[in-house]
Amino acid sequence: MPSGKTHDLITYVLAVPTGAVLFLLTRNPGLTALGTGAMLFGGLMFGPDLDVKSKQYTRWGVLRWIWWPYQKFCSHRSRLSHGILFSTFFRVFYFLAIVTLFLATVLYIQNVVVLGMPSTGEQVIGVFQESLRRMLTLIHSLDRRMVLMLLIGLWWGATTHTISDFVVTTFKNASRSL
Ligand SMILES: [Zn+2]
């Protein structure tokens, strides 16, 4: 498969035609910028290689722990991380779940440590429900076209990675059998 550097280069190069196509389709500079930015983010930081200690993973810096459970869950180049149809949506779902868990932890600390509420099982369930409610409210408040553009961009950034993995591996195997 291509190196991290090659993957980055492919992402940068393809961002140009991606932006052009998005502009032709939407005629909207804001949506075009959002979709192209999401494509770059999808290729550079939110891509399939988060399943190993890759460039995509190290770019998360101090937040890279977010992907530790993900790496335990997905073996490298498995369908869950590299599949074209669902892997991006699985990552989005995973990421939102982690953010919700993080929010619940913050709420728990706020309630129990700062406000001195009892640390019961009910408290735990309560903060989970509250953080889930806040996340859903946030998602519902977003503009549908923006969400769609964001998902398309993320998906396309990750898909170009999977396609280039596939092309290079096929080419290597073919040249080996010559
Ligand atoms: Zn890969």
Tab-separated table of C-alpha atoms and ligand atoms in Angstrom:
chain	number	residue	atom	x	y	z
A	1	MET	CA	0.000	0.000	0.000
A	2	PRO	CA	1.174	3.606	-0.466
A	3	SER	CA	3.130	5.346	2.295
A	4	GLY	CA	1.527	7.995	4.489
A	5	LYS	CA	3.335	10.640	2.442
A	6	THR	CA	1.886	9.332	-0.830
A	7	HIS	CA	-1.581	9.181	0.690
A	8	ASP	CA	-1.227	12.824	1.782
A	9	LEU	CA	-0.076	13.869	-1.681
A	10	ILE	CA	-3.018	12.066	-3.327
A	11	THR	CA	-5.405	13.823	-0.932
A	12	TYR	CA	-3.938	17.279	-1.667
A	13	VAL	CA	-3.938	16.727	-5.438
A	14	LEU	CA	-7.517	15.403	-5.502
A	15	ALA	CA	-8.782	18.287	-3.359
A	16	VAL	CA	-8.519	20.570	-6.409
A	17	PRO	CA	-10.866	18.644	-8.763
A	18	THR	CA	-13.090	17.847	-5.754
A	19	GLY	CA	-13.543	21.565	-5.084
A	20	ALA	CA	-14.223	22.216	-8.781
A	21	VAL	CA	-16.876	19.478	-9.001
A	22	LEU	CA	-18.539	20.571	-5.755
A	23	PHE	CA	-18.726	24.153	-6.988
A	24	LEU	CA	-20.226	23.055	-10.308
A	25	LEU	CA	-22.826	20.998	-8.454
A	26	THR	CA	-23.742	23.473	-5.716
A	27	ARG	CA	-22.758	26.925	-7.138
A	28	ASN	CA	-22.216	27.777	-3.501
A	29	PRO	CA	-18.725	28.869	-2.341
A	30	GLY	CA	-19.505	28.141	1.328
A	31	LEU	CA	-20.694	24.583	0.700
A	32	THR	CA	-17.795	24.018	-1.709
A	33	ALA	CA	-15.285	25.118	0.944
A	34	LEU	CA	-17.001	22.943	3.556
A	35	GLY	CA	-17.043	19.850	1.306
A	36	THR	CA	-13.437	20.323	0.184
A	37	GLY	CA	-12.286	20.994	3.755
A	38	ALA	CA	-14.099	17.842	4.921
A	39	MET	CA	-12.454	15.872	2.100
A	40	LEU	CA	-9.012	17.090	3.213
A	41	PHE	CA	-9.843	16.317	6.849
A	42	GLY	CA	-11.175	12.886	5.813
A	43	GLY	CA	-7.965	12.106	3.945
A	44	LEU	CA	-5.455	13.590	6.361
A	45	MET	CA	-6.955	13.025	9.820
A	46	PHE	CA	-10.231	11.129	9.690
A	47	GLY	CA	-9.285	8.340	7.312
A	48	PRO	CA	-9.075	4.545	7.299
A	49	ASP	CA	-5.521	4.359	8.695
A	50	LEU	CA	-6.692	5.527	12.124
A	51	ASP	CA	-6.799	1.772	12.768
A	52	VAL	CA	-2.979	1.820	13.220
A	53	LYS	CA	-0.306	4.232	14.464
A	54	SER	CA	-0.286	6.173	11.207
A	55	LYS	CA	0.177	9.781	10.118
A	56	GLN	CA	-3.593	10.266	10.388
A	57	TYR	CA	-3.477	9.018	13.963
A	58	THR	CA	-0.440	11.089	15.076
A	59	ARG	CA	-2.060	14.264	13.700
A	60	TRP	CA	-4.608	14.046	16.524
A	61	GLY	CA	-1.789	15.050	18.894
A	62	VAL	CA	-2.883	15.094	22.539
A	63	LEU	CA	-6.316	13.819	21.486
A	64	ARG	CA	-4.987	10.645	19.871
A	65	TRP	CA	-6.269	8.526	22.800
A	66	ILE	CA	-9.693	8.974	21.198
A	67	TRP	CA	-8.685	6.302	18.689
A	68	TRP	CA	-7.261	3.688	21.081
A	69	PRO	CA	-10.524	1.736	21.497
A	70	TYR	CA	-11.106	2.071	17.739
A	71	GLN	CA	-7.708	0.472	17.057
A	72	LYS	CA	-8.543	-2.406	19.409
A	73	PHE	CA	-11.844	-2.840	17.613
A	74	CYS	CA	-10.713	-2.658	13.963
A	75	SER	CA	-7.891	-4.795	12.661
A	76	HIS	CA	-5.763	-2.972	10.075
A	77	ARG	CA	-7.392	-2.665	6.670
A	78	SER	CA	-10.509	-4.426	7.899
A	79	ARG	CA	-13.866	-3.640	6.356
A	80	LEU	CA	-14.816	-1.574	9.364
A	81	SER	CA	-11.941	0.871	8.820
A	82	HIS	CA	-11.260	0.566	5.068
A	83	GLY	CA	-14.622	-0.460	3.609
A	84	ILE	CA	-15.899	2.031	1.036
A	85	LEU	CA	-19.575	1.877	1.968
A	86	PHE	CA	-19.720	2.133	5.731
A	87	SER	CA	-16.308	2.806	7.287
A	88	THR	CA	-16.661	6.614	7.250
A	89	PHE	CA	-20.116	6.458	8.819
A	90	PHE	CA	-18.824	4.039	11.438
A	91	ARG	CA	-16.004	6.489	12.271
A	92	VAL	CA	-18.464	9.405	12.500
A	93	PHE	CA	-20.697	7.338	14.796
A	94	TYR	CA	-17.691	6.249	16.883
A	95	PHE	CA	-16.414	9.828	17.160
A	96	LEU	CA	-19.822	11.163	18.248
A	97	ALA	CA	-20.085	8.355	20.809
A	98	ILE	CA	-16.683	9.300	22.275
A	99	VAL	CA	-17.674	12.998	22.415
A	100	THR	CA	-20.929	12.032	24.171
A	101	LEU	CA	-18.997	9.914	26.694
A	102	PHE	CA	-16.594	12.788	27.270
A	103	LEU	CA	-19.490	15.200	27.788
A	104	ALA	CA	-21.112	12.759	30.245
A	105	THR	CA	-17.840	12.571	32.214
A	106	VAL	CA	-17.612	16.386	32.374
A	107	LEU	CA	-21.247	16.599	33.543
A	108	TYR	CA	-20.635	13.903	36.145
A	109	ILE	CA	-17.612	15.739	37.556
A	110	GLN	CA	-19.590	18.982	37.554
A	111	ASN	CA	-22.544	17.440	39.395
A	112	VAL	CA	-20.684	15.270	41.895
A	113	VAL	CA	-17.431	17.127	42.559
A	114	VAL	CA	-18.449	20.760	42.025
A	115	LEU	CA	-22.123	20.736	43.036
A	116	GLY	CA	-21.786	17.956	45.643
A	117	MET	CA	-24.643	15.783	44.315
A	118	PRO	CA	-24.620	12.086	45.385
A	119	SER	CA	-22.567	9.745	43.168
A	120	THR	CA	-25.230	7.130	42.546
A	121	GLY	CA	-26.104	4.893	39.608
A	122	GLU	CA	-28.976	7.259	38.876
A	123	GLN	CA	-26.501	10.100	38.602
A	124	VAL	CA	-24.498	8.129	36.027
A	125	ILE	CA	-27.621	7.330	33.968
A	126	GLY	CA	-28.773	10.944	34.306
A	127	VAL	CA	-25.566	12.455	32.931
A	128	PHE	CA	-25.580	9.955	30.050
A	129	GLN	CA	-29.140	10.853	29.127
A	130	GLU	CA	-28.395	14.554	29.401
A	131	SER	CA	-25.270	14.401	27.222
A	132	LEU	CA	-27.090	12.283	24.637
A	133	ARG	CA	-29.952	14.803	24.605
A	134	ARG	CA	-27.509	17.708	24.121
A	135	MET	CA	-25.706	15.926	21.272
A	136	LEU	CA	-28.985	15.122	19.484
A	137	THR	CA	-30.188	18.724	19.902
A	138	LEU	CA	-26.905	19.945	18.425
A	139	ILE	CA	-27.137	17.564	15.442
A	140	HIS	CA	-30.775	18.551	14.802
A	141	SER	CA	-29.884	22.232	14.871
A	142	LEU	CA	-27.360	21.867	12.037
A	143	ASP	CA	-28.274	22.809	8.481
A	144	ARG	CA	-29.107	19.634	6.503
A	145	ARG	CA	-27.157	20.689	3.408
A	146	MET	CA	-24.100	21.389	5.561
A	147	VAL	CA	-24.324	17.984	7.241
A	148	LEU	CA	-24.715	16.274	3.863
A	149	MET	CA	-21.747	18.154	2.423
A	150	LEU	CA	-19.662	17.323	5.493
A	151	LEU	CA	-20.480	13.612	5.202
A	152	ILE	CA	-19.836	13.546	1.453
A	153	GLY	CA	-16.464	15.275	1.959
A	154	LEU	CA	-15.409	12.928	4.762
A	155	TRP	CA	-16.526	9.906	2.775
A	156	TRP	CA	-14.702	10.995	-0.378
A	157	GLY	CA	-11.463	11.771	1.513
A	158	ALA	CA	-11.496	8.279	3.053
A	159	THR	CA	-12.586	6.580	-0.167
A	160	THR	CA	-9.663	8.007	-2.163
A	161	HIS	CA	-7.430	6.419	0.500
A	162	THR	CA	-9.069	2.984	0.183
A	163	ILE	CA	-8.978	3.167	-3.622
A	164	SER	CA	-5.268	4.084	-3.669
A	165	ASP	CA	-4.519	1.253	-1.179
A	166	PHE	CA	-6.348	-1.115	-3.506
A	167	VAL	CA	-4.724	0.139	-6.720
A	168	VAL	CA	-1.162	0.013	-5.334
A	169	THR	CA	-1.638	-3.449	-3.765
A	170	THR	CA	-3.122	-4.835	-6.982
A	171	PHE	CA	-0.305	-3.309	-9.014
A	172	LYS	CA	2.360	-4.743	-6.663
A	173	ASN	CA	0.793	-8.205	-6.755
A	174	ALA	CA	0.529	-8.090	-10.542
A	175	SER	CA	4.156	-7.014	-10.978
A	176	ARG	CA	5.273	-9.756	-8.571
A	177	SER	CA	3.564	-12.427	-10.655
A	178	LEU	CA	5.167	-11.236	-13.917
B	1	ZN	ZN	-4.851	2.262	4.518
